[in-house]
Coordinates of C-alpha atoms in Angstrom, one line a residue:
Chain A
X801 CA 10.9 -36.3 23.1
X802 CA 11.3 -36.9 19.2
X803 CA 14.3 -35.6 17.6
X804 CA 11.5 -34.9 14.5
X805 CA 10.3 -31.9 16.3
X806 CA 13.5 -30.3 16.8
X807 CA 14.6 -30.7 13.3
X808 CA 11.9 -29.6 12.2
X809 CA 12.4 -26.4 14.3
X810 CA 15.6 -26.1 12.8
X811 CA 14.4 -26.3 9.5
X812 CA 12.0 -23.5 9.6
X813 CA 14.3 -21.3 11.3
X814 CA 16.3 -21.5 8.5
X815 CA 14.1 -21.7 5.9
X816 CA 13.2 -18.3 7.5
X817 CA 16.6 -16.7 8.0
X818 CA 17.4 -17.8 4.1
X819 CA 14.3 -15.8 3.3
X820 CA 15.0 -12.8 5.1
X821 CA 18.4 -12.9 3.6
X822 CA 16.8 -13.0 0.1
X823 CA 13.7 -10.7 0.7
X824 CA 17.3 -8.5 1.6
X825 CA 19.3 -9.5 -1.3
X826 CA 18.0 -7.2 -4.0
X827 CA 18.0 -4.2 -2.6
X828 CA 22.0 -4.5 -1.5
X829 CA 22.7 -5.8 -4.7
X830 CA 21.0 -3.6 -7.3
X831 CA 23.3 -0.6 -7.1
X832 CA 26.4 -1.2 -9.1
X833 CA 29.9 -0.5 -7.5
X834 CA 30.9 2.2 -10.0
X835 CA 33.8 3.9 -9.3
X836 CA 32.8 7.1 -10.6
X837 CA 34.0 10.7 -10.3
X838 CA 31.1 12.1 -8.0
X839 CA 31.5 9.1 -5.8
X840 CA 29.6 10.6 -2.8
X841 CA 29.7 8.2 0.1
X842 CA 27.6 5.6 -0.7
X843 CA 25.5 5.3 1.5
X844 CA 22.2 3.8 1.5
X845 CA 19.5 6.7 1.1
X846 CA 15.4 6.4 1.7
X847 CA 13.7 8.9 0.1
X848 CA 9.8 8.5 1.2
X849 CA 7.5 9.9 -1.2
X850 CA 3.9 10.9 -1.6
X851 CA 2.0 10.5 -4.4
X852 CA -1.5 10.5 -6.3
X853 CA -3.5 7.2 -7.0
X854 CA -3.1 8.3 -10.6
X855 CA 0.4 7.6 -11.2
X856 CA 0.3 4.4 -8.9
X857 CA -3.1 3.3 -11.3
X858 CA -1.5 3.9 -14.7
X859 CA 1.6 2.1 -13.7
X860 CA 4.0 5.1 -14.1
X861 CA 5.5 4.4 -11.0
X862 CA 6.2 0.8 -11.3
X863 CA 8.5 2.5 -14.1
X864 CA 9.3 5.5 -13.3
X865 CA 11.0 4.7 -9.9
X866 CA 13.4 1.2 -10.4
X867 CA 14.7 3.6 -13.3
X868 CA 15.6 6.2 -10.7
X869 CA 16.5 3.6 -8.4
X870 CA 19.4 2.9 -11.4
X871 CA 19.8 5.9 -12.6
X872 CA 20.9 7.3 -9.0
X873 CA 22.8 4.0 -8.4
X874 CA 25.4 4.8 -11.9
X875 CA 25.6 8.7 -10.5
X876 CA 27.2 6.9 -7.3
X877 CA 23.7 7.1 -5.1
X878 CA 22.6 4.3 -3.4
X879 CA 18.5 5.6 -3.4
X880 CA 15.9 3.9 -2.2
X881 CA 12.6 5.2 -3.0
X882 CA 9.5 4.1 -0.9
X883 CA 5.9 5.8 -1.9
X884 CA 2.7 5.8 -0.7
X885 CA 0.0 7.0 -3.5
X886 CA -3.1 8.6 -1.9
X887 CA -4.9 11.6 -3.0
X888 CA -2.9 14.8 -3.5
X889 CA -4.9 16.6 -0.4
X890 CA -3.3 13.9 1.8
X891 CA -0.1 13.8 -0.1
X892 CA 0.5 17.1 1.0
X893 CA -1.2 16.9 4.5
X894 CA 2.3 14.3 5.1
X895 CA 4.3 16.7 3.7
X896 CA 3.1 19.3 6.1
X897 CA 3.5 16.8 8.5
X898 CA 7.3 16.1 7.8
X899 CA 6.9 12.4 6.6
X900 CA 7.9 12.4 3.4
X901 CA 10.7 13.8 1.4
X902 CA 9.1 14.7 -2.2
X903 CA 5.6 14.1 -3.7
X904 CA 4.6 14.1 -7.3
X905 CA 0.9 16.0 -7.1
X906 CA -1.5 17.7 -9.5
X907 CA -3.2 20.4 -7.7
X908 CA -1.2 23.6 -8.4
X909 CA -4.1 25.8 -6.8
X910 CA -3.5 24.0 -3.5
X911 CA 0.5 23.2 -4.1
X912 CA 0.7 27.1 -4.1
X913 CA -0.9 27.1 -0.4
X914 CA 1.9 24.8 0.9
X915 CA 4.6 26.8 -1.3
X916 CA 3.7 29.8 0.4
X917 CA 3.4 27.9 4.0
X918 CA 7.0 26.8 3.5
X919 CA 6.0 23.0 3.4
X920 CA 7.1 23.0 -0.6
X921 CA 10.6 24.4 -0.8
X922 CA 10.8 24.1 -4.4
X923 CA 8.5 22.9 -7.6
X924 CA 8.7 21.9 -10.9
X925 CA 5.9 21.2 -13.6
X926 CA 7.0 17.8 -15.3
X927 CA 4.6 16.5 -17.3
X928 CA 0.5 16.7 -18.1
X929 CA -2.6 15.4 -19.6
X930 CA -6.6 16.3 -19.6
X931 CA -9.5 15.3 -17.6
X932 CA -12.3 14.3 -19.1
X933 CA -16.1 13.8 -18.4
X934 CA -17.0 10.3 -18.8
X935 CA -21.1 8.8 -18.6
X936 CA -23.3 6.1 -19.5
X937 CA -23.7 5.2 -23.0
X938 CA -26.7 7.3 -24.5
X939 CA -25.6 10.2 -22.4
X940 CA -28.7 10.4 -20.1
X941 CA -28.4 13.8 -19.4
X942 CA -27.6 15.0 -23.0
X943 CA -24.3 16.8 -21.8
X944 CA -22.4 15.6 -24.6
X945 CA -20.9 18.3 -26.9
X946 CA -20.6 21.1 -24.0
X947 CA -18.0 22.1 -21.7
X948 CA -17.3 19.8 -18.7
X949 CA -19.1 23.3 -16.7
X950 CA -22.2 23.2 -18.5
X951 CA -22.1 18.9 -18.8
X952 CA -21.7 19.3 -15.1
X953 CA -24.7 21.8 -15.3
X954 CA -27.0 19.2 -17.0
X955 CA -25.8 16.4 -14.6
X956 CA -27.1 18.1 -12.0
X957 CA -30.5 19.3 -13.5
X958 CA -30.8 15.8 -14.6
X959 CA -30.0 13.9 -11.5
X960 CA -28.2 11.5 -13.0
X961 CA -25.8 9.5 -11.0
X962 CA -22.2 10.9 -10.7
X963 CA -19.4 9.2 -9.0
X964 CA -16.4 11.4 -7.1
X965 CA -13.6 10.3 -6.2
X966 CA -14.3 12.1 -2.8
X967 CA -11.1 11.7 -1.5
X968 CA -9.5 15.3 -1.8
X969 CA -7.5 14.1 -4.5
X970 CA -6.6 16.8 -7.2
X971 CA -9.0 15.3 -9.7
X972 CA -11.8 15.6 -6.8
X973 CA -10.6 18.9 -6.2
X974 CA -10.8 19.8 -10.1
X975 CA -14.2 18.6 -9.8
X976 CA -15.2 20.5 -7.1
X977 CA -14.5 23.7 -8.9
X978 CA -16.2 22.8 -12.0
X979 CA -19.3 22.1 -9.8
X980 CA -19.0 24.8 -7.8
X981 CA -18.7 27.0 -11.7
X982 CA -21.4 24.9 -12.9
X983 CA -24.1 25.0 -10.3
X984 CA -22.6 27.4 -7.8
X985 CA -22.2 25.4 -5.2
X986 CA -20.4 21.4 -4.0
X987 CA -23.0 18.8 -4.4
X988 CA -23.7 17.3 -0.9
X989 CA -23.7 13.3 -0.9
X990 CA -26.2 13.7 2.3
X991 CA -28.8 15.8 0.5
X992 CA -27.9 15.0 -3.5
X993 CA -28.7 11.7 -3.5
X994 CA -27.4 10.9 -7.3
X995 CA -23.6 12.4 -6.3
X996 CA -21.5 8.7 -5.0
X997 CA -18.5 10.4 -2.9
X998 CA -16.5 6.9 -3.7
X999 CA -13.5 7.8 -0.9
X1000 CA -11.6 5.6 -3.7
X1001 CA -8.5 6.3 -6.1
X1002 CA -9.8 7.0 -9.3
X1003 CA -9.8 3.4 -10.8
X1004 CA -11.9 2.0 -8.6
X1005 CA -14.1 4.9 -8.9
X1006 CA -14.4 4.4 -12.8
X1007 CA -15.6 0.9 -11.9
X1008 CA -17.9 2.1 -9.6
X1009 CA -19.5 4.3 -12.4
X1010 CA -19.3 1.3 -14.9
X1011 CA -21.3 -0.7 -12.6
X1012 CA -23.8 2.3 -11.5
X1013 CA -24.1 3.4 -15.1
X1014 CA -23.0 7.0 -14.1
X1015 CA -20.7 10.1 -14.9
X1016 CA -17.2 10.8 -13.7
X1017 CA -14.5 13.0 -13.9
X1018 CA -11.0 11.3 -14.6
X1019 CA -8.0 12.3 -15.8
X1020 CA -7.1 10.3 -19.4
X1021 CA -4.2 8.4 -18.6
X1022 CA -6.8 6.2 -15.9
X1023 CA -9.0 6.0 -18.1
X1024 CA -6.9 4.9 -21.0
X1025 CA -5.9 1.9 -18.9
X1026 CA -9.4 1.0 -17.6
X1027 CA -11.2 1.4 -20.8
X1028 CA -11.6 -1.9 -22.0
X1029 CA -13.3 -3.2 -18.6
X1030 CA -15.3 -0.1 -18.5
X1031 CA -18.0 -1.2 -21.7
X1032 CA -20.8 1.0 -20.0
X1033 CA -18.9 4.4 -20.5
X1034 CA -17.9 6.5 -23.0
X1035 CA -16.3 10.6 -23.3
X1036 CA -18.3 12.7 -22.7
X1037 CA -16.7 16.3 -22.9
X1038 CA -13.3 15.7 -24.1
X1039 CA -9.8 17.3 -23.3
X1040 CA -10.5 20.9 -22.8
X1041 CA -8.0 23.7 -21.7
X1042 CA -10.3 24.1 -18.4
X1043 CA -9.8 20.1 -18.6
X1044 CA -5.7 20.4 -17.9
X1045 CA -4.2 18.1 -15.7
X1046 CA -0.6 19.4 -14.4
X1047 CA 1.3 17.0 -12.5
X1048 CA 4.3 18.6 -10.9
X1049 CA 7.4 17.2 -8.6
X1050 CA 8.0 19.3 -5.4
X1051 CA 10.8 18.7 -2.5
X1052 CA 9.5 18.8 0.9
X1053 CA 13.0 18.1 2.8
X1054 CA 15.7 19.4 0.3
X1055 CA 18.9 16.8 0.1
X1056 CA 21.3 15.3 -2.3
X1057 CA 18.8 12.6 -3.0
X1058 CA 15.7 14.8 -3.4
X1059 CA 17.8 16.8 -6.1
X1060 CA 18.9 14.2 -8.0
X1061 CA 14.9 12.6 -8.4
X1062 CA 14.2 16.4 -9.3
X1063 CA 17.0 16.5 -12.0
X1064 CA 16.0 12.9 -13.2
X1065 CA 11.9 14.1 -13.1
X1066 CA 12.9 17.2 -15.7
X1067 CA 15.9 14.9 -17.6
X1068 CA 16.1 11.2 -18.4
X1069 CA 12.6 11.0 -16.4
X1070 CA 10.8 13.0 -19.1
X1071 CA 11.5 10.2 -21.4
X1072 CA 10.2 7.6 -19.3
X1073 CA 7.0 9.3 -18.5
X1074 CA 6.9 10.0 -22.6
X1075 CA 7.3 6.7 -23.4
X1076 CA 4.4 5.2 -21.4
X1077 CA 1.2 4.2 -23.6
X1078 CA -1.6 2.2 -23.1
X1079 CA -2.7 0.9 -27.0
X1080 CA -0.1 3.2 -28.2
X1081 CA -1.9 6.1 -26.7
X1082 CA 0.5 8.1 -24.6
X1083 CA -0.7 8.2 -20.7
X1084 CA 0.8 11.9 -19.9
X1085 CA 2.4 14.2 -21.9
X1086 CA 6.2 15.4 -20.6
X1087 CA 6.6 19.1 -20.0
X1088 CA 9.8 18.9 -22.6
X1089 CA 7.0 18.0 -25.4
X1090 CA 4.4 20.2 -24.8
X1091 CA 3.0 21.7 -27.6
X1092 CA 2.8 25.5 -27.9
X1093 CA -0.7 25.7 -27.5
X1094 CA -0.8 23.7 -24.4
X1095 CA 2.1 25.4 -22.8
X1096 CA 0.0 28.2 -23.5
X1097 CA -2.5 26.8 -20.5
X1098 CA -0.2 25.1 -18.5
X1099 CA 1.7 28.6 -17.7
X1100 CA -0.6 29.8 -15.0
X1101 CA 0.8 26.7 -13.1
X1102 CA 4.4 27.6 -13.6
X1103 CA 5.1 29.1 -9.9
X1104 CA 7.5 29.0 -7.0
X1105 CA 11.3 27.8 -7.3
X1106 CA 12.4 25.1 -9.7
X1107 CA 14.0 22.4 -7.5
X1108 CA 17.0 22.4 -10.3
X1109 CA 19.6 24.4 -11.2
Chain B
X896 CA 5.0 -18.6 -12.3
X897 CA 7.1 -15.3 -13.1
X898 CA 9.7 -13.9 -10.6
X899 CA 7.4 -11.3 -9.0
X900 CA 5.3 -13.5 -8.7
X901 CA 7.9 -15.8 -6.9
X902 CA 8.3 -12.6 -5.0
X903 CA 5.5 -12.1 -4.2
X904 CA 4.6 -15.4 -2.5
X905 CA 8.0 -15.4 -0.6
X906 CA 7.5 -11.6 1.0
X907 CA 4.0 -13.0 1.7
X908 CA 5.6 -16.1 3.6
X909 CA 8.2 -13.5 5.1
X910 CA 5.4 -11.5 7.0
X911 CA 3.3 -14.7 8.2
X912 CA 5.6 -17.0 9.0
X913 CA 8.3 -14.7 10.7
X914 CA 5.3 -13.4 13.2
X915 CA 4.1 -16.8 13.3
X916 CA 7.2 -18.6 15.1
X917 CA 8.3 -15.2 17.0
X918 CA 4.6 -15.9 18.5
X919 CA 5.7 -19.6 19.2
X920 CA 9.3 -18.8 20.4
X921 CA 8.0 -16.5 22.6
X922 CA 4.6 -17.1 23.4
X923 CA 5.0 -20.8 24.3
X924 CA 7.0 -20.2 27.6
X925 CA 4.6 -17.3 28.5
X926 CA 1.7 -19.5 28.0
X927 CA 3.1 -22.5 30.0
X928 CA 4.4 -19.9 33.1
X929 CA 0.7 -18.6 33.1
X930 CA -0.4 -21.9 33.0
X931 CA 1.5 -23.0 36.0
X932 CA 0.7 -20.0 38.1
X933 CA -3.0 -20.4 37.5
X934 CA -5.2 -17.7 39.0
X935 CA -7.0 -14.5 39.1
X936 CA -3.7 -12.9 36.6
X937 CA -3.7 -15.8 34.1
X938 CA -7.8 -15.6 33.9
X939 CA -7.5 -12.3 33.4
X940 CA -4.7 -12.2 31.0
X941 CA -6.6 -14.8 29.0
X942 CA -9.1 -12.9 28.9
X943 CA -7.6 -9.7 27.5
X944 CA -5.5 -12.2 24.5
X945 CA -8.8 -13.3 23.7
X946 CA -10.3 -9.6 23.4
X947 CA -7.4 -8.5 21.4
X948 CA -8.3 -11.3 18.8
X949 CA -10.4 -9.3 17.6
X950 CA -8.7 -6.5 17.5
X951 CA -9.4 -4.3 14.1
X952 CA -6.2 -4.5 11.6
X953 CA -6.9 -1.3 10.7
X954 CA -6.8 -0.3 14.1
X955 CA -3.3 -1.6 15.1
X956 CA -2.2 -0.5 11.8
X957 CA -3.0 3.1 12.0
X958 CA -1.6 2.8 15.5
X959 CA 1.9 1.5 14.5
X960 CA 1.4 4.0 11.6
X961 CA 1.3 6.8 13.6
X962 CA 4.3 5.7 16.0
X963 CA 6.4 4.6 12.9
X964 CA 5.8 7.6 10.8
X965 CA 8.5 9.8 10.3
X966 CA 6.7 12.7 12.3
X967 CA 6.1 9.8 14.8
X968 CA 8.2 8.6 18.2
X969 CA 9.8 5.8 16.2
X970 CA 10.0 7.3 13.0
X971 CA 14.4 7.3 13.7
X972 CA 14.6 2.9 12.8
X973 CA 12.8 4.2 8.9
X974 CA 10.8 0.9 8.7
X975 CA 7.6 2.7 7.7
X976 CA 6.8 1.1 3.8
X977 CA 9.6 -2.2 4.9
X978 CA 8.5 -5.8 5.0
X979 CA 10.1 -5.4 8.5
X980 CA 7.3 -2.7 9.1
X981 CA 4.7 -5.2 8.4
X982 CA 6.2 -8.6 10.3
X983 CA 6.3 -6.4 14.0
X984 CA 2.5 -5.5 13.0
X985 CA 1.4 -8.9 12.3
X986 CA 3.6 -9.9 15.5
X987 CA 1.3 -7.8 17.5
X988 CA -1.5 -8.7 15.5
X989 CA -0.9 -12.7 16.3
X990 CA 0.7 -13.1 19.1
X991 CA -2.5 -12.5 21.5
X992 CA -3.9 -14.8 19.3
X993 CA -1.4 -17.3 19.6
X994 CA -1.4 -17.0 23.9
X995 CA -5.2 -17.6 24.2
X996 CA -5.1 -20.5 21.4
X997 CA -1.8 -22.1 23.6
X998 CA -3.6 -21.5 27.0
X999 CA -7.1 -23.3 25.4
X1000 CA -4.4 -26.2 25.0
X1001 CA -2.7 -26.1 28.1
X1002 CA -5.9 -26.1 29.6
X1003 CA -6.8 -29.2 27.8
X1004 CA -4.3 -31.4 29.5
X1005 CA -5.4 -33.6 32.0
X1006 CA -4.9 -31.8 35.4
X1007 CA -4.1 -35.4 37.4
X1008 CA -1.1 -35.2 35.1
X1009 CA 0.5 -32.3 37.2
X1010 CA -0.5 -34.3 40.6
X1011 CA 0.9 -37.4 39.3
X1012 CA 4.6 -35.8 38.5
X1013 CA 4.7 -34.3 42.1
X1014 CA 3.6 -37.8 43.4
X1015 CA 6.7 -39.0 41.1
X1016 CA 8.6 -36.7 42.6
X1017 CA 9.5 -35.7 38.4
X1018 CA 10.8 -32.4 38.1
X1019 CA 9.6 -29.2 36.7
X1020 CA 11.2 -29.4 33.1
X1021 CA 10.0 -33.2 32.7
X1022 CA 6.7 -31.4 33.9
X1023 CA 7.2 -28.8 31.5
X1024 CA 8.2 -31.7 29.1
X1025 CA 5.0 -33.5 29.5
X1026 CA 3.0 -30.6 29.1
X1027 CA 4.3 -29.5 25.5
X1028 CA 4.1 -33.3 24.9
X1029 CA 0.3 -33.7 25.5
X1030 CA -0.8 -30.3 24.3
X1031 CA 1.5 -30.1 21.0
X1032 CA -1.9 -30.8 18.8
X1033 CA -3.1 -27.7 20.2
X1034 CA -0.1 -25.8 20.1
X1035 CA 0.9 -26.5 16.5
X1036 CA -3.2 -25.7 15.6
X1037 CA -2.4 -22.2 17.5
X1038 CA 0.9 -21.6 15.0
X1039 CA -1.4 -22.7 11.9
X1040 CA -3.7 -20.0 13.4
X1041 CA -1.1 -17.3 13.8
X1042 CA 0.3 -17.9 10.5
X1043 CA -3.0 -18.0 8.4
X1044 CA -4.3 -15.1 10.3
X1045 CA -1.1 -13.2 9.2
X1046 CA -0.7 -14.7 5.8
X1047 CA -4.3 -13.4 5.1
X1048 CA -4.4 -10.2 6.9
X1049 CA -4.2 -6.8 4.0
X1050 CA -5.2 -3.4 6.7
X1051 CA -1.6 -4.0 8.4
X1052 CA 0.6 -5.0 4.8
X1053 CA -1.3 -2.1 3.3
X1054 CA -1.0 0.5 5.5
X1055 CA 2.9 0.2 7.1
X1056 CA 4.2 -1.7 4.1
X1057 CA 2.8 0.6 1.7
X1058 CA 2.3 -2.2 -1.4
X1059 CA 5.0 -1.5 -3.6
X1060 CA 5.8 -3.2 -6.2
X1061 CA 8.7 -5.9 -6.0
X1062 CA 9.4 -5.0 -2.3
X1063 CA 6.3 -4.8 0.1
X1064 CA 4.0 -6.9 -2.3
X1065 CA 2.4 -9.3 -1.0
X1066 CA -0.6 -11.4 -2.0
X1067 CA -3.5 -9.6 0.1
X1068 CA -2.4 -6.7 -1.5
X1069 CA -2.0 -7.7 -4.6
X1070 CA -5.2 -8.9 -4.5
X1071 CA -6.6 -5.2 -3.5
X1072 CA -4.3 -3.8 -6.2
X1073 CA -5.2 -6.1 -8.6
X1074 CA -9.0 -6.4 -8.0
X1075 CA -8.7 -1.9 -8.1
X1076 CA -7.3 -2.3 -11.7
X1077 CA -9.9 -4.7 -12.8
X1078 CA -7.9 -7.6 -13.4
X1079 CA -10.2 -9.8 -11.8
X1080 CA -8.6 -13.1 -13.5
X1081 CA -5.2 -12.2 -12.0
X1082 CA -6.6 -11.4 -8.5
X1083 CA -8.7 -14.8 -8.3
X1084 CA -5.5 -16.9 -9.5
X1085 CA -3.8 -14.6 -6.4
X1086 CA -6.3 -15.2 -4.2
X1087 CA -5.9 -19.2 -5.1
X1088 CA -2.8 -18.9 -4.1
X1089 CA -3.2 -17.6 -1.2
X1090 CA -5.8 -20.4 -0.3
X1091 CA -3.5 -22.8 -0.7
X1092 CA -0.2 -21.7 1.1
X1093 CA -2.9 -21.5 4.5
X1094 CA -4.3 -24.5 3.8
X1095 CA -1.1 -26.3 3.1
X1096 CA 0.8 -25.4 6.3
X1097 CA -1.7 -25.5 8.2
X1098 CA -2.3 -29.4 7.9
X1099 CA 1.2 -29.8 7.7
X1100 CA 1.9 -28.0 11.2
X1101 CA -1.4 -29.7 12.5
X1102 CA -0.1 -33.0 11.4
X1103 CA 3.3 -32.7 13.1
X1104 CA 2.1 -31.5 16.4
X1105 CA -0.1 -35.1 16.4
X1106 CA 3.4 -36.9 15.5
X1107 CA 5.1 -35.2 17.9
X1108 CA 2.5 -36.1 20.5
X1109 CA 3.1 -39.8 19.3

């Protein structure tokens, strides 16, 4: 029996262990001992949140949440945030389903459904931008210059290609209610053979209509940071007040740690999400800088308990 | 290379070598006791690892999702969207694999070497010895197997470890993520990356089970 084998075994069991001690390492380390005045036991805290491909595609959460991490950690709370970004339909269907903690969704039509079923215990409005209609360059339809109802309208008449998302997200849900005002009904991907139901998060999707040469709806901070890989599209019906995106923050299982995320979402958060552009273009607007005209629109959305205060 | 990227690569060797040698450590003496036994069980065990082979990811993942999930039996340990979360899916996911590879080897040792320790008189762990010995080629290609199989897997790291960013990263997702973005430059460098970590171990675990076999 060589002694080669056996130290070799030793070797990668301890390569192994000194990699699962620093995979560990971070995570123990990050939160500063701070000796503060609200020192709550520190204890270590998962919050599990559900979220919309948006805010994972635009890269708001690879910034929004290590600043929460350390924000939490100098207010004495050792937080841990874990997310999972899917559509808003099923970021909502695991809140009903008690596996997550908070989610960060843009559908207030349906988050006023799960308000009312109890699933939501509280909401806040923090932050918003605009869908917009995107196509082919040359507009083959000639919907350009309408509202996103009528361009919708033409779409349709025309048969030309249109790519949804598919995925009961809140942009496919938006969409579905501008088709359903448009043309009085949902297109069906069986019978409609020009309407793609992508079943993807909304980047891929704006691929997919770069490489089909068709229209989509998308919210503006995706398509912001796709643009320069999508050279076959352009705006088609710009931000409109029907066009409103409102992303809001709501807690599913109310505790010290949910709170806290829902006072940093309306304080120090507002900044971050402010302060994300793509080309110096701002991704989402925070609710703290709306403009009066747009607060005008957004009020309809402003329901239900705020999760502060 | 930046340090998530250095990240990166190391949680992607957490979740494929871990499962790897937990599949050696613990599917070696299983597959050596079937071995011995012989029989209808062991036939029918071996065929059952070699079924689960093929076993869809996204299968096994949306079963473990389910039982980890907090609305789940298991969701109490909180490992959904953990590294953790994705090494006991890609155990399950290689460890099958692992058995049938390590029984294909055990099956390739001579058979007059069993009749000539009991003519010896040699006993069972110098059997057991000589049986490692002869099949280690096979057994260290069955470990290569495990660990590329996990190292290249995305269903599992996807769905119970969630791809986030500087924690359950690794570089099948990352590929995903980075091919949904567009960055199609980024995600083929990834993905060369990924080419060589198999590669590499595996000839250099393929290469010590012949030395070991002398």
């Amino acid at each position: 029996m060589s002694k080669i084998g056996y130290l070799i075994i030793v070797v990668v069991l301890i390569a192994a262990a000194a990699l699962f001690i620093a995979s560990q390492r971070p995570q123990a380390a990050a939160p500063q001992q701070t000796a503060t005045a609200i020192a709550a036991p520190r204890q270590h805290v998962v919050l599990y949140m559900a979220t919309t491909t948006s805010v994972k595609d635009t890269g708001l959460l690879d910034v929004l949440i290590p600043d929460f991490e350390r924000w939490a950690a100098e207010r004495g709370y050792d937080v841990e945030v874990r997310y999972s970004a899917v559509g808003t339909g099923q970021a909502l269907l695991m809140a009903a389903r008690g596996d997550v903690d908070v989610v960060l969704v843009h559908a207030p039509a349906l988050e006023r459904r799960y308000l009312e079923n109890g699933t939501l215990k509280c909401r806040d409005v923090v932050a918003y931008n605009f869908f917009i209609v995107v196509g082919p360059r040359g507009d083959p339809a000639g919907a350009r210059g309408t509202s996103a109802a009528e361009a919708f309208k033409k779409i349709a008449e025309a048969k030309a290609p249109f790519v949804s998302r598919g995925d009961r997200s809140g942009t496919h849900l938006k969409e579905l209610s501008l088709w359903r005002e448009a043309i009085g009904r949902e297109p069906d991907p069986k019978v409609d053979t020009w309407y793609i139901s992508a079943g993807a998060g909304m980047g891929q999707t704006l691929l997919l209509a770069n490489e089909k040469r068709a229209y989509a709806l998308t919210d503006v901070g995706t398509w912001l940071r796709y643009r320069d890989k999508l050279d076959q599209l352009e705006v088609v019906v710009p931000a409109a007040p029907d066009l409103i995106n409102i992303y809001s923050f709501a807690i599913v299982k109310p505790s010290p740690a949910a709170r806290l995320m829902a006072q940093y979402m309306l304080t120090r958060g507002q900044e971050v999400i402010g302060n994300l552009t793509v080309a110096g273009q701002p991704l989402f607007t925070p609710i703290s800088r709306a403009d009066p005209k747009a607060l005008e629109w957004i009020k309809p959305a402003i329901f239900g308990p705020s999760c502060v205060g | 290379m930046s340090a998530e990227l250095v990240g990166i690569v190391l949680n992607s060797v957490y979740v494929s070598a871990v499962p790897a040698l937990i599949s050696a450590v613990v599917g070696t003496p299983a597959a050596l006791w079937l071995h011995m036994r012989g029989g209808r069980l062991a036939a029918a065990l071996k065929a059952l690892f070699n079924g689960l082979v093929g076993v869809p990811t996204v299968l096994l993942g949306l079963l473990l999702y389910l039982l980890l999930a907090r609305s789940g039996p298991l969701g109490g340990l909180g490992i959904l969207y953990t590294l953790e979360a994705v090494v006991v899916g890609h155990t399950l996911l290689v460890l099958p694999l692992y058995l049938s590879y390590a029984l294909t080897a055990l099956e390739g040792v001579d058979p007059r070497v069993r009749e000539l320790a009991e003519m010896f008189g040699l006993g069972k762990a110098t059997l057991l010895k000589i049986y490692l010995r002869e099949a280690a080629g096979g057994l260290a290609g069955a470990v290569a197997a495990s660990y590329g199989r996990a190292l290249g897997e995305l269903g599992i790291a996807l769905m119970l470890g969630g791809d986030i960013r500087y924690k359950t990263r690794v570089l099948t997702t990352a590929v995903a993520h980075e091919t949904m973005l567009g960055n199609w430059d980024v995600a083929i460098q990834l993905g060369v990356i990924l080419l060589v970590m198999a590669v590499a171990v595996s000839a250099v675990v393929t290469a010590l089970g012949f030395k070991y076999r002398g």
